[in-house]
Structures are given as structure tokens and as C-alpha cells.
Amino acid sequence: MAYVITDDCTTCGACISVCPVEAISEGEDKYKIDPDTCTDCGLCADECPFDAIKQG
Ligand code: SF4
């Protein structure tokens, strides 16, 4: 069960550097998490200033 980035994402980029497996990338209008790469560690959810990353 991967984490997902909600519409609360402002594309600030705070999450990208904390992901240990580089699962986060820029999407169309918000960032996205590759569910096949995400290891469900939760580091990005802790880092997001807008609480936009939720457990899927
Ligand atoms: Fe990366 Fe962990 Fe966030 Fe998954 S939960 S996208 S592995 S930082």
C-alpha cells in the first residue's frame, strides 16, 4: 500500500529529497509517487508542510 499525494500538494518539492528510493516525481499539476517503487516508509508524509501525503 503506497503513499499518495493529494490535491493539497503545492509542488513545493519538500518531499522529493527525503524519499530514499526516489519514488517521487513531478506530475502534471502536483507531485506523484510511483506505487511500485514506494516502500511505504512514511518519510515524505512527515516532511510535507501541507499534510498532502497520505497513506493510500
Ligand atoms: Fe518515498 Fe517513503 Fe514517501 Fe514512499 S513513503 S514515496 S518510499 S518517502
CSV table of C-alpha atoms and ligand atoms in Angstrom, one decimal:
chain,number,residue,atom,x,y,z
A,1,MET,CA,0.0,0.0,0.0
A,2,ALA,CA,1.9,3.0,-1.3
A,3,TYR,CA,1.6,6.6,-0.1
A,4,VAL,CA,-0.3,9.0,-2.3
A,5,ILE,CA,-0.1,12.8,-2.9
A,6,THR,CA,-3.4,14.6,-2.6
A,7,ASP,CA,-4.7,17.8,-4.2
A,8,ASP,CA,-3.3,19.7,-1.2
A,9,CYS,CA,0.1,19.4,-2.9
A,10,THR,CA,1.5,22.9,-3.8
A,11,THR,CA,4.5,21.4,-5.7
A,12,CYS,CA,6.9,22.9,-3.1
A,13,GLY,CA,9.2,20.0,-3.6
A,14,ALA,CA,10.0,19.3,0.1
A,15,CYS,CA,9.3,15.6,-0.2
A,16,ILE,CA,11.5,14.7,-3.2
A,17,SER,CA,14.8,14.8,-1.4
A,18,VAL,CA,13.7,12.8,1.6
A,19,CYS,CA,12.5,9.7,-0.3
A,20,PRO,CA,15.2,7.0,0.0
A,21,VAL,CA,14.1,5.2,-3.1
A,22,GLU,CA,13.4,8.2,-5.4
A,23,ALA,CA,9.7,7.3,-5.8
A,24,ILE,CA,8.5,10.9,-6.0
A,25,SER,CA,8.5,12.8,-9.3
A,26,GLU,CA,6.9,15.9,-10.7
A,27,GLY,CA,3.4,15.2,-12.2
A,28,GLU,CA,1.1,17.4,-14.2
A,29,ASP,CA,-0.1,19.8,-11.5
A,30,LYS,CA,1.1,18.1,-8.4
A,31,TYR,CA,3.9,15.7,-7.4
A,32,LYS,CA,3.3,11.9,-7.7
A,33,ILE,CA,4.5,8.8,-6.0
A,34,ASP,CA,5.3,5.7,-8.1
A,35,PRO,CA,3.3,3.0,-6.2
A,36,ASP,CA,5.6,0.2,-7.4
A,37,THR,CA,8.7,1.9,-6.1
A,38,CYS,CA,7.3,3.3,-2.8
A,39,THR,CA,8.3,1.2,0.2
A,40,ASP,CA,5.7,2.8,2.5
A,41,CYS,CA,8.3,4.2,4.8
A,42,GLY,CA,6.3,7.4,5.5
A,43,LEU,CA,9.3,9.8,5.5
A,44,CYS,CA,7.7,12.1,2.9
A,45,ALA,CA,4.4,12.3,4.8
A,46,ASP,CA,6.3,13.6,7.8
A,47,GLU,CA,8.1,16.1,5.7
A,48,CYS,CA,5.2,17.7,3.8
A,49,PRO,CA,4.4,21.2,5.2
A,50,PHE,CA,0.9,21.0,3.7
A,51,ASP,CA,0.0,17.5,5.0
A,52,ALA,CA,-0.7,16.5,1.4
A,53,ILE,CA,0.8,13.0,1.6
A,54,LYS,CA,-1.5,10.2,2.9
A,55,GLN,CA,-1.3,6.5,3.2
A,56,GLY,CA,-3.2,5.1,0.3
B,1,SF4,FE1,9.4,7.5,-0.7
B,1,SF4,FE2,8.8,6.6,1.7
B,1,SF4,FE3,7.3,8.5,0.6
B,1,SF4,FE4,7.2,6.0,-0.3
B,1,SF4,S1,6.5,6.7,1.7
B,1,SF4,S2,7.3,7.9,-1.6
B,1,SF4,S3,9.3,5.3,-0.1
B,1,SF4,S4,9.5,8.7,1.2
